Short mmCIF file of C-alpha atoms and ligand atoms in Angstrom, two decimals:
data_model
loop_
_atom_site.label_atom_id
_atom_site.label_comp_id
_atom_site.label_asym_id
_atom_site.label_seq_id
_atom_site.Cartn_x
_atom_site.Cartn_y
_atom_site.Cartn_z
CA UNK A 23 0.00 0.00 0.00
CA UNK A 24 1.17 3.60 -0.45
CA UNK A 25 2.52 5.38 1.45
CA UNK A 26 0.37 8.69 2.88
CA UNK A 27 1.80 11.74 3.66
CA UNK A 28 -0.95 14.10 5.78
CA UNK A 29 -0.19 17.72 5.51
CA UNK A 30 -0.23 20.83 3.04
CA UNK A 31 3.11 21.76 0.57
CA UNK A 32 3.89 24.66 2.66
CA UNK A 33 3.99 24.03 6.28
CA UNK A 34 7.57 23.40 7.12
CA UNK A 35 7.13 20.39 9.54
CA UNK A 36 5.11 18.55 6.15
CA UNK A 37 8.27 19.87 3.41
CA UNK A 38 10.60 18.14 5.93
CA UNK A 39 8.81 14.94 5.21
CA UNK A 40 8.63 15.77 1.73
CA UNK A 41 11.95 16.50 0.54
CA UNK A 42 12.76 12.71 2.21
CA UNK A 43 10.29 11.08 0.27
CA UNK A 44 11.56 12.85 -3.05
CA UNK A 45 15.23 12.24 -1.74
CA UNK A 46 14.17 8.09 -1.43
CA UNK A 47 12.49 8.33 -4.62
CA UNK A 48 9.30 7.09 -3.01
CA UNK A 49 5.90 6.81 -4.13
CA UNK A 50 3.09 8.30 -2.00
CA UNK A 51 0.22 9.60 -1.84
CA UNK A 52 -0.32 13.66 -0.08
CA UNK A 53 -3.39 14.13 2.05
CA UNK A 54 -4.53 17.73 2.49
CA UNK A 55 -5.64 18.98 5.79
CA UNK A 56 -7.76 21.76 5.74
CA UNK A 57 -6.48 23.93 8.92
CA UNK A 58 -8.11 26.96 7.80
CA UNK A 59 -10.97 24.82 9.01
CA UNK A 60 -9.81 23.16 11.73
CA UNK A 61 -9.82 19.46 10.73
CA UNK A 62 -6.81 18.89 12.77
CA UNK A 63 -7.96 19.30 15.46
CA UNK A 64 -11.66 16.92 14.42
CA UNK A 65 -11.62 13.06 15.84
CA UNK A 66 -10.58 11.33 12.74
CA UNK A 67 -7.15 13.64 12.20
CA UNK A 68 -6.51 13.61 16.37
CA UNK A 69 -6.82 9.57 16.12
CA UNK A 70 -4.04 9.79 14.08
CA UNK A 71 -1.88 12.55 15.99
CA UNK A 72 -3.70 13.20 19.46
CA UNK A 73 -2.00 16.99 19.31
CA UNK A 74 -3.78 17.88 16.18
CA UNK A 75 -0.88 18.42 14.09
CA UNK A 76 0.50 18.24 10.65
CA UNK A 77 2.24 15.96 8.89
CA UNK A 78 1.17 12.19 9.86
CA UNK A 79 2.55 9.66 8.03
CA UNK A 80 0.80 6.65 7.17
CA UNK A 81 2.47 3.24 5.94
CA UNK A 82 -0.23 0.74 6.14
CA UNK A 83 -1.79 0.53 9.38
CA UNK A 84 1.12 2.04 11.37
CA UNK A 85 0.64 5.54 12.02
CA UNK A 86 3.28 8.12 12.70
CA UNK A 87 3.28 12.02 13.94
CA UNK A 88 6.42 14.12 14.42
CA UNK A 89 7.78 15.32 10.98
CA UNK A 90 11.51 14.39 12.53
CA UNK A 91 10.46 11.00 13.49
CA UNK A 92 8.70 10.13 10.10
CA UNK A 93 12.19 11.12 8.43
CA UNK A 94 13.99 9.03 10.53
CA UNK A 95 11.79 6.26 10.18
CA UNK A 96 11.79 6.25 6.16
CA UNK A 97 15.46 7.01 6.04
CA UNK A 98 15.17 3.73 8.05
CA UNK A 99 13.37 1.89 6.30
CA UNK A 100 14.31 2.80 2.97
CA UNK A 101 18.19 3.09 3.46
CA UNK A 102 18.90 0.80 0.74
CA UNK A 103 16.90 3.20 -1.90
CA UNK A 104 18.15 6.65 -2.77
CA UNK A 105 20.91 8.40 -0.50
CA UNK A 106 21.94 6.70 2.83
CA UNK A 107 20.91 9.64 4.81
CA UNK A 108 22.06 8.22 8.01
CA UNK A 109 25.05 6.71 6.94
CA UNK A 110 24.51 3.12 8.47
CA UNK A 111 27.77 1.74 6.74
CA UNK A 112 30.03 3.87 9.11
CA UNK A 113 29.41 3.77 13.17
CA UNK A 114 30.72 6.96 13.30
CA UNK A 115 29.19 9.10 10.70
CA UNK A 116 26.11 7.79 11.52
CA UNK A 117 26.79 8.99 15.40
CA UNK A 118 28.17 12.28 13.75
CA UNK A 119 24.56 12.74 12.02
CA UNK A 120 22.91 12.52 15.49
CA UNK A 121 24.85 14.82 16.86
CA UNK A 122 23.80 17.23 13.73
CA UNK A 123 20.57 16.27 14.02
CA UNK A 124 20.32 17.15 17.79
CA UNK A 125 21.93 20.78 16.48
CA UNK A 126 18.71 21.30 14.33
CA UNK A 127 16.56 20.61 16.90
CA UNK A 128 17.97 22.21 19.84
CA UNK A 129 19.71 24.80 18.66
CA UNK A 130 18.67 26.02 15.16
CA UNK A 131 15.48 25.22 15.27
CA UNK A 132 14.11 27.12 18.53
CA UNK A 133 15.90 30.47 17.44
CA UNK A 134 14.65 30.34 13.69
CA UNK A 135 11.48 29.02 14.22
CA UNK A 136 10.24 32.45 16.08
CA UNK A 137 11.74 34.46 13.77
CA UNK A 138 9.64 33.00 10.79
CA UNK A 139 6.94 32.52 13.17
CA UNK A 140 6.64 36.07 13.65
CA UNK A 141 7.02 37.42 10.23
CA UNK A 142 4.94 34.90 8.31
CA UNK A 143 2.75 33.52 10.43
CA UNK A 144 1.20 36.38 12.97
CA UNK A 145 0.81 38.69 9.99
CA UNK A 146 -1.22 36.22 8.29
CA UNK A 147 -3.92 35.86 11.32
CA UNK A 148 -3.90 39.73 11.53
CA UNK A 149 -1.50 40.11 14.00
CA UNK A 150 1.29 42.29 14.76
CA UNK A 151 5.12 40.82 14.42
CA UNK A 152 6.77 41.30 18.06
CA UNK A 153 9.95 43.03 16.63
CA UNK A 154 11.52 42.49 20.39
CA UNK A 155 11.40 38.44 20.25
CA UNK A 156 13.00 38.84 16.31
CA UNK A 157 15.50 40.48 17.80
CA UNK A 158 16.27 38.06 20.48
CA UNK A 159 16.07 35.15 18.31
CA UNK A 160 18.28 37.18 15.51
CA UNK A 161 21.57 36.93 18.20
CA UNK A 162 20.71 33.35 19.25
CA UNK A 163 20.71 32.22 15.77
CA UNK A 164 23.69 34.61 14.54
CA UNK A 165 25.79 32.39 17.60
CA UNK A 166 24.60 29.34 16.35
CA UNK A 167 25.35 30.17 12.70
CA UNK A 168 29.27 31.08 14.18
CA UNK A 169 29.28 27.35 15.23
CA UNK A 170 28.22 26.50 11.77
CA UNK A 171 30.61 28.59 10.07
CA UNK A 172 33.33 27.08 11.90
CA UNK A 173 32.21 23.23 11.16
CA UNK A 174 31.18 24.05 7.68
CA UNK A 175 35.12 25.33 7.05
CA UNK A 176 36.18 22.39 7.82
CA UNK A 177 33.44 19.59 6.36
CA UNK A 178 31.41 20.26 3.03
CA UNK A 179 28.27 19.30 4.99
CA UNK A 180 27.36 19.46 8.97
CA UNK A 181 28.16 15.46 9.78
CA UNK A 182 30.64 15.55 7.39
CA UNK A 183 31.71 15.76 3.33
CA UNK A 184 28.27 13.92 2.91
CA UNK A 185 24.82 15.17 2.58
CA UNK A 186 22.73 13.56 5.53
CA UNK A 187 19.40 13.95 7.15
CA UNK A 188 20.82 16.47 9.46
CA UNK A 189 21.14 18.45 6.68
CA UNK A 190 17.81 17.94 5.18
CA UNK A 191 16.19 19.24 8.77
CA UNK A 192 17.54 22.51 7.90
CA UNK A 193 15.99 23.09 4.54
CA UNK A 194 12.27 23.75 5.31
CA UNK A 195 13.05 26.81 8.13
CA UNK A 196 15.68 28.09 6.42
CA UNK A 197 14.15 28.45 3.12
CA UNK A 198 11.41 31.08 4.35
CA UNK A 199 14.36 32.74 6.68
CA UNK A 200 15.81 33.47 3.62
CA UNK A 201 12.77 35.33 2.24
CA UNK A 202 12.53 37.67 5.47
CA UNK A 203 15.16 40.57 5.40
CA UNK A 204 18.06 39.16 7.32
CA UNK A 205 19.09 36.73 5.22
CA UNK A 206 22.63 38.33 5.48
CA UNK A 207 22.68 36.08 8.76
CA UNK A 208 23.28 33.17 6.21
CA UNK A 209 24.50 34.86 3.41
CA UNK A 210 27.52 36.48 5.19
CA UNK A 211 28.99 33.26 6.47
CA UNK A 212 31.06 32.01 3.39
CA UNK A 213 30.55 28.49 4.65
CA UNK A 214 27.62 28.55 5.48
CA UNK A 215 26.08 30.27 1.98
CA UNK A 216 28.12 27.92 0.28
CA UNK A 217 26.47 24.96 2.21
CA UNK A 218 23.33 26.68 1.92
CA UNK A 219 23.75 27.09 -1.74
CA UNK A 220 24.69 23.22 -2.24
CA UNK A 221 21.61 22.00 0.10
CA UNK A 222 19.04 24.24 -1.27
CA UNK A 223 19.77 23.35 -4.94
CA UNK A 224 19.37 19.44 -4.55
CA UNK A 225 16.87 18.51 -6.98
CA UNK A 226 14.22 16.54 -4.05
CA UNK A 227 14.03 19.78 -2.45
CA UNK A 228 13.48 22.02 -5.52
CA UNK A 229 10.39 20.16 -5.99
CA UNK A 230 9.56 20.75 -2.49
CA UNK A 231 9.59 24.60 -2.64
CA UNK A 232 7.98 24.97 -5.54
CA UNK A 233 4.88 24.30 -3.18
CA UNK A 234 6.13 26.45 -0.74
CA UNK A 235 4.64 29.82 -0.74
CA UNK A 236 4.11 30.93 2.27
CA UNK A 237 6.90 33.22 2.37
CA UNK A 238 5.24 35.00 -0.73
CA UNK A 239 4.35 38.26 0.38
C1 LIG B 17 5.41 20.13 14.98
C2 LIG B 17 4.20 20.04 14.07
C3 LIG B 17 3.64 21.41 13.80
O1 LIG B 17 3.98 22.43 14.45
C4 LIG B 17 6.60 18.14 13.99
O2 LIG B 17 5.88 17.41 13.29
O3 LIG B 17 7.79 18.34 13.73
N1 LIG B 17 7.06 18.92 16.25
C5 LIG B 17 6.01 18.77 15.26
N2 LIG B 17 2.74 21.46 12.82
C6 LIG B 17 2.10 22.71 12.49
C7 LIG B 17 2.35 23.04 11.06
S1 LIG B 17 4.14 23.30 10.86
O4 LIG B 17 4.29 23.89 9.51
C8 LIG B 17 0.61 22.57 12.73
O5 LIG B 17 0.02 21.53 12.53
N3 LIG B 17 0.03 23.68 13.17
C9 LIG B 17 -1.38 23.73 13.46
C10 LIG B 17 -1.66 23.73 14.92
O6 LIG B 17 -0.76 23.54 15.75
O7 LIG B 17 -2.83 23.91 15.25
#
């Protein structure tokens, strides 16, 4: 059976999922979720993710939420198809993509996520972007980004001269950062442009953003 892919082409957390199954090559089938009307948060969608969220994978009967967990599991799954996004031929690359992985998500991810938060999304329900929390979020990611810079000087990608799934987690957020005006953040890091440039042109993820227009303003 097919696999199903719950979500809409521009929420980030669904184009993470996305740009994996284009990566594997994989068939499947996208599921739109009207959240303009609030079918994510109706009994059939929470049986499937009891925090009324998008994306939900589904492969058969097993059922998966958490965009990050779905990746992992089809990089899984699929390792033999495609690119070996977690490197399962080398104990230590693959622990290096973990590591890189855990950078996304506890580091990256909380400082860019409120800045695109605030300057997509609270405009778009009418309400006023807190210029204060930008601003706070603008240092914490410029710090992170110095870490990056650093890494990315001395590997051509953040586990190492190999495009992994650590990588991929990046794409979604950073792709409408770059649409907001301080994109400088990225583009004056030599390393980290150049990484940008190489992650962002991958032909799985082109197809993503084509769908992505939230950032169109
Ligand atoms: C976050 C899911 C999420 O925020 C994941 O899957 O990675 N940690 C989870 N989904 C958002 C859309 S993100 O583009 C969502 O469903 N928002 C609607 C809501 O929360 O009501």
């Amino acid at each position: 059976m097919a696999l199903k892919l719950h979500g809409i082409p521009m929420s980030t957390c669904t184009t993470r999922v996305l740009t994996c199954l284009h990566e594997k090559g994989l068939d499947f089938e996208l599921v739109p979720v009207n959240l303009f009307a609030g079918e994510h948060k109706q009994p059939p969608f929470l049986a499937k993710n009891p925090f009324g969220q998008i994306p939900v994978l589904e492969d058969g009967d097993f059922t998966l939420f958490e965009s990050r967990a779905i990746t992992a599991y089809l990089a899984e799954k699929y390792k033999e198809t495609g690119c070996d996004l977690l490197r399962h031929n080398d104990l230590k690359e693959a622990a290096l993509v973990k590591v890189w992985l855990e950078v996304e998500s506890q580091h990256y991810y909380p400082a860019i996520y409120q800045i695109v938060y605030q300057f997509f999304a609270l405009p778009l329900q009418g309400k006023t972007a807190d210029q204060a929390i930008i601003d706070v979020n603008l240092e914490k990611l410029g710090k992170v980004l110095d870490v990056y810079e650093a890494r990315l000087g001395t590997t051509k990608c953040l586990a190492g001269d190999f495009y992994s799934l650590a990588d991929l987690h990046h794409l979604s957020y950073t792709y409408y950062f770059m649409k907001t005006p301080w994109a400088s953040l990225i583009n004056s890091r030599p390393n980290v442009k150049a990484w940008w440039d190489d992650i962002s042109s991958r032909p799985a993820f082109k197809k993503v953003a084509e769908g992505m227009t939230f950032g169109e303003k």
